[in-house]
PDB file of C-alpha atoms in Angstrom:
ATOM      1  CA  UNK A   1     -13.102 -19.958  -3.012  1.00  0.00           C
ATOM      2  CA  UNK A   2     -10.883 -17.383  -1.532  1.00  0.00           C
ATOM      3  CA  UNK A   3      -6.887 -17.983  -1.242  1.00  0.00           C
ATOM      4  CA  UNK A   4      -4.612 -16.037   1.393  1.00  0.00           C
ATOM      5  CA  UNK A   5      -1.118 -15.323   1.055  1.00  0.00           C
ATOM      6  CA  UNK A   6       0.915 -14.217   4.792  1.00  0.00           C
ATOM      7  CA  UNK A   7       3.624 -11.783   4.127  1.00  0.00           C
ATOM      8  CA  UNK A   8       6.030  -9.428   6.209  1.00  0.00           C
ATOM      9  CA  UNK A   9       7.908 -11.782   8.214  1.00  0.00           C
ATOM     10  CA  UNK A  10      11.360 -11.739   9.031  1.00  0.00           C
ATOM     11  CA  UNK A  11      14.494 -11.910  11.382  1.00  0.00           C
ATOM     12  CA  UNK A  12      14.110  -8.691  14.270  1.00  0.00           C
ATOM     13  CA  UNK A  13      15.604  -7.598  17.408  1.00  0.00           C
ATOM     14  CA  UNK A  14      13.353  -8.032  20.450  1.00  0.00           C
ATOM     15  CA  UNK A  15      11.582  -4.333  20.852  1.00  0.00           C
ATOM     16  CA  UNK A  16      11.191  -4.209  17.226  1.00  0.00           C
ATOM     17  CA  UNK A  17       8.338  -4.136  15.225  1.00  0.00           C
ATOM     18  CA  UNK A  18       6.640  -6.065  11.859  1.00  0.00           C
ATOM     19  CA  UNK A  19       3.501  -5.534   9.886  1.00  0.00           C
ATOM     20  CA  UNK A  20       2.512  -8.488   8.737  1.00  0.00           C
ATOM     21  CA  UNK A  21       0.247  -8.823   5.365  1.00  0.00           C
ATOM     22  CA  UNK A  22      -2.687 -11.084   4.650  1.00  0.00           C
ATOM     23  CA  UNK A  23      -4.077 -10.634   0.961  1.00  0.00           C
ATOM     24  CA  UNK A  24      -6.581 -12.376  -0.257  1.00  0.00           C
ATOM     25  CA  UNK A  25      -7.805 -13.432  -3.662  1.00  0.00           C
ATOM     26  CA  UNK A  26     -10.430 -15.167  -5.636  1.00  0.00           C
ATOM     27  CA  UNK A  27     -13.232 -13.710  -3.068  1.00  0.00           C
ATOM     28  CA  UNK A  28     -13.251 -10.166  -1.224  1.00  0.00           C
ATOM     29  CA  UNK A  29     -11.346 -10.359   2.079  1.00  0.00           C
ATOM     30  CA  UNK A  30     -13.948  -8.026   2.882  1.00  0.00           C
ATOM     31  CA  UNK A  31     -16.951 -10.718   3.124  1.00  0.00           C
ATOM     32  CA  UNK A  32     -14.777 -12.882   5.799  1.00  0.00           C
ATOM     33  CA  UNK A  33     -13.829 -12.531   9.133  1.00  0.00           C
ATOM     34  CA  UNK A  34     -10.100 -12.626   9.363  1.00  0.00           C
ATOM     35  CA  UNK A  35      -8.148 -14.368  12.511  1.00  0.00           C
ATOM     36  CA  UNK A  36      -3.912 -14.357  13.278  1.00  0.00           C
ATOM     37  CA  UNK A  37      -2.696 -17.536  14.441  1.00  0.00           C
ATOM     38  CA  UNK A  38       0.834 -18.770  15.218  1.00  0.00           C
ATOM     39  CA  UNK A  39       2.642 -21.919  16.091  1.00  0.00           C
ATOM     40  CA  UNK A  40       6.017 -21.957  17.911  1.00  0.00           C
ATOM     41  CA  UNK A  41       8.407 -24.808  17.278  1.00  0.00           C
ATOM     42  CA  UNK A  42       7.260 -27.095  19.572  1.00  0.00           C
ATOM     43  CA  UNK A  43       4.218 -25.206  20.857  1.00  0.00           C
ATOM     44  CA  UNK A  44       0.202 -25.546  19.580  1.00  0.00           C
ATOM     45  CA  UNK A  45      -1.556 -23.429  17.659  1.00  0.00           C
ATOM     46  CA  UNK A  46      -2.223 -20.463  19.433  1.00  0.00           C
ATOM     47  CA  UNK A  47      -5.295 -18.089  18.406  1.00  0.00           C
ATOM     48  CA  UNK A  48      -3.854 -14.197  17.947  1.00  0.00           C
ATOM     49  CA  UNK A  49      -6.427 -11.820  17.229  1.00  0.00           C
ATOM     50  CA  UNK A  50      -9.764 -11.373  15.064  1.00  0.00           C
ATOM     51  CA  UNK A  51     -11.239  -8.619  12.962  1.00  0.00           C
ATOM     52  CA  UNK A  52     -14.782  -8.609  11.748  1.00  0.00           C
ATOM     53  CA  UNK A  53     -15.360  -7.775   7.937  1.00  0.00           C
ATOM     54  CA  UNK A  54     -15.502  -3.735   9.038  1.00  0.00           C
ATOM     55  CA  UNK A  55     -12.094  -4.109  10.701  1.00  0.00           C
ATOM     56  CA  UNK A  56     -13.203  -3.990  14.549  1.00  0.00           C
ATOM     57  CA  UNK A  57     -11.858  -6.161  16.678  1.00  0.00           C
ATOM     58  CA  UNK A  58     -13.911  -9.493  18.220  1.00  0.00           C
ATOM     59  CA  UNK A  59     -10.584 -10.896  20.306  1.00  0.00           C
ATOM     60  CA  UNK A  60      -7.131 -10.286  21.118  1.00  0.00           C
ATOM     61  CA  UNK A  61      -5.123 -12.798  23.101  1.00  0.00           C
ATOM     62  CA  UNK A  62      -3.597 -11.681  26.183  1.00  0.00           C
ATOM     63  CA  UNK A  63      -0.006 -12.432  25.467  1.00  0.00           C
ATOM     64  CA  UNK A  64      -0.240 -10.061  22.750  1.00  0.00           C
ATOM     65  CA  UNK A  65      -2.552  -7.186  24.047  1.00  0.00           C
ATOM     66  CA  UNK A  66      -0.745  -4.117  24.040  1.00  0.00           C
ATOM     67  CA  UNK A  67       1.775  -4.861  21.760  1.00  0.00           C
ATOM     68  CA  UNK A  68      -0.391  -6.067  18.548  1.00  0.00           C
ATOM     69  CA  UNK A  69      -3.163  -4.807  16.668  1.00  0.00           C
ATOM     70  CA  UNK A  70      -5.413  -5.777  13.488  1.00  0.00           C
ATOM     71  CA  UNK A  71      -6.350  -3.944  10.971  1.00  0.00           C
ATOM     72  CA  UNK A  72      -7.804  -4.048   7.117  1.00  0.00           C
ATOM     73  CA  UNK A  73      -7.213  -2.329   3.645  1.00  0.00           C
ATOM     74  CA  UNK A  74     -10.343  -4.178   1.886  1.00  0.00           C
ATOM     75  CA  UNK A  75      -9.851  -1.984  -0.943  1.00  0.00           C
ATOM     76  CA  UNK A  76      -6.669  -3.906  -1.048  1.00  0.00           C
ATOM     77  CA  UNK A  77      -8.341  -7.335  -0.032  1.00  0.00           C
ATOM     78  CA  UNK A  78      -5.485  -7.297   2.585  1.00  0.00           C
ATOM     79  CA  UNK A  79      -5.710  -7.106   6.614  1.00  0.00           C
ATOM     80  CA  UNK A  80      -2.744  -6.496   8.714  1.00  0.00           C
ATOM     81  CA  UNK A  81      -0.733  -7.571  11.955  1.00  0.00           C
ATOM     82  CA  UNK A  82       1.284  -4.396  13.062  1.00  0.00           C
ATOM     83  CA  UNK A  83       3.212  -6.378  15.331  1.00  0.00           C
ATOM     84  CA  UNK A  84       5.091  -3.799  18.355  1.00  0.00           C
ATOM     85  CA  UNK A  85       7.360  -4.666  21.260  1.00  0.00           C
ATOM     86  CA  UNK A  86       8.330  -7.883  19.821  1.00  0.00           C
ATOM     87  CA  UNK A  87       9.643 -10.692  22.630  1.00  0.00           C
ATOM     88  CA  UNK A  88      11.843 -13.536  21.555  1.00  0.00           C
ATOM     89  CA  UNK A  89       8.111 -15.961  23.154  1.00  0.00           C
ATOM     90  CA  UNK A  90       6.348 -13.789  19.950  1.00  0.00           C
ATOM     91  CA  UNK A  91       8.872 -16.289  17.512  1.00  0.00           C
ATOM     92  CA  UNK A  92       6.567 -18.740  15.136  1.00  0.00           C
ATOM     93  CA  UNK A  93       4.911 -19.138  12.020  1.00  0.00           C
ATOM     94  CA  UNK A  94       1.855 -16.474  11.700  1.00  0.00           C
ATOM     95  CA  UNK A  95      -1.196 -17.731   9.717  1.00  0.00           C
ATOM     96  CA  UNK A  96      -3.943 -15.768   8.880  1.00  0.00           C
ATOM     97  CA  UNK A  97      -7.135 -17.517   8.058  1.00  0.00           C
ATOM     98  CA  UNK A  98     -10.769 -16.749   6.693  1.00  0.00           C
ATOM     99  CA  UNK A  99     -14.257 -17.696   7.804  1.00  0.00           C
ATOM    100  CA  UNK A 100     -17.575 -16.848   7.209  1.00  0.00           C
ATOM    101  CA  UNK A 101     -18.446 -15.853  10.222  1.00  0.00           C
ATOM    102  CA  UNK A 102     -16.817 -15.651  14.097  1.00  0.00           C
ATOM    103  CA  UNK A 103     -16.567 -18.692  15.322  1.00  0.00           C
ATOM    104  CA  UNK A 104     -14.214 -19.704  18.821  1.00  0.00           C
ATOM    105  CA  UNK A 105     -10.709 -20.220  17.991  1.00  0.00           C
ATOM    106  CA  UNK A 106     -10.348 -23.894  18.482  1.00  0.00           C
ATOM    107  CA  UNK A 107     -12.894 -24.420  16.028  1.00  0.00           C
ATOM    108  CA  UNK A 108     -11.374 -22.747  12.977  1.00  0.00           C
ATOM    109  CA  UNK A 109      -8.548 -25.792  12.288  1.00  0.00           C
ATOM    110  CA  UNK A 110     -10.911 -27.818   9.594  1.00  0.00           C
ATOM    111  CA  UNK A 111     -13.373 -24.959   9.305  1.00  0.00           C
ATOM    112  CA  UNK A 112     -11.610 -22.074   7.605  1.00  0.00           C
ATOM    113  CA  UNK A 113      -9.069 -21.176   4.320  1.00  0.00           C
ATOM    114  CA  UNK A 114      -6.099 -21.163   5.288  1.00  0.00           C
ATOM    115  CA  UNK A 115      -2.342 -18.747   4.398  1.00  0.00           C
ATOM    116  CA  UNK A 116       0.978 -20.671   4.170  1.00  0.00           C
ATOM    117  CA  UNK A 117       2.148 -18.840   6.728  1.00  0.00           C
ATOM    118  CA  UNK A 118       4.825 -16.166   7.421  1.00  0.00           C
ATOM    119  CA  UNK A 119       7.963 -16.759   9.749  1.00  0.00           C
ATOM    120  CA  UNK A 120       8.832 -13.934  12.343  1.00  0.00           C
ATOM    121  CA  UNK A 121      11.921 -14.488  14.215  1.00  0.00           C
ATOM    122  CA  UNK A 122      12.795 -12.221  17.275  1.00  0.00           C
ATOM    123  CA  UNK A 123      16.154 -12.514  18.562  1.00  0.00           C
ATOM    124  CA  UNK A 124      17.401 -11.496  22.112  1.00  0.00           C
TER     125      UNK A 124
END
């Protein structure tokens, strides 16, 4: 039932930052469990970060630790990726998707709704 829609991409220098937007409707983001993904051109799927429906979060992937965080507005229905330090290897397509409950990463392909997906492009 519930629809997401990625926003806040864009074209950045490397060392920049981005906050990227997933807002949900037709169901409150607040009753799923929210994971980041990206895809590089080229590259799998590779799992970003998690947050539970309070806004803690249940895994960040090492490539990213440091630099990214998650966090919700479920007033809003929306849950960000503040996105720091950005590296040229941090270019891709960022989906965010929704699930019931945590489940491991791999698993969430055929099991979860789905974003369209935001671009984020870090030059240098």
């Amino acid at each position: 039932q519930v629809q997401l829609v990625e926003s806040g991409g864009g074209l950045v220098q490397a060392g920049d930052s981005l906050r990227l937007s997933c807002t949900a409707s037709g169901s409150p983001i607040s009753n799923y469990v929210i994971g980041w993904f990206r895809q590089a051109p080229g590259k799998e799927r590779e799992f970003v970060v998690a947050s539970d429906r309070n806004g803690m979060t249940i895994r960040l992937a090492n490539s990213v630790k440091g630099r990214f965080n998650i966090s919700r507005a479920n007033a809003q229905n929306t849950v960000f990726l503040q996105a720091d330090s950005l590296k040229p290897d941090d270019t891709a397509v960022y989906f965010c998707a929704a699930r019931s409950a945590w489940a491991n990463p791999v698993t969430w392909t055929d099991r979860a709704t789905w974003g369209q997906g935001t671009q984020v492009t870090v030059s240098s």
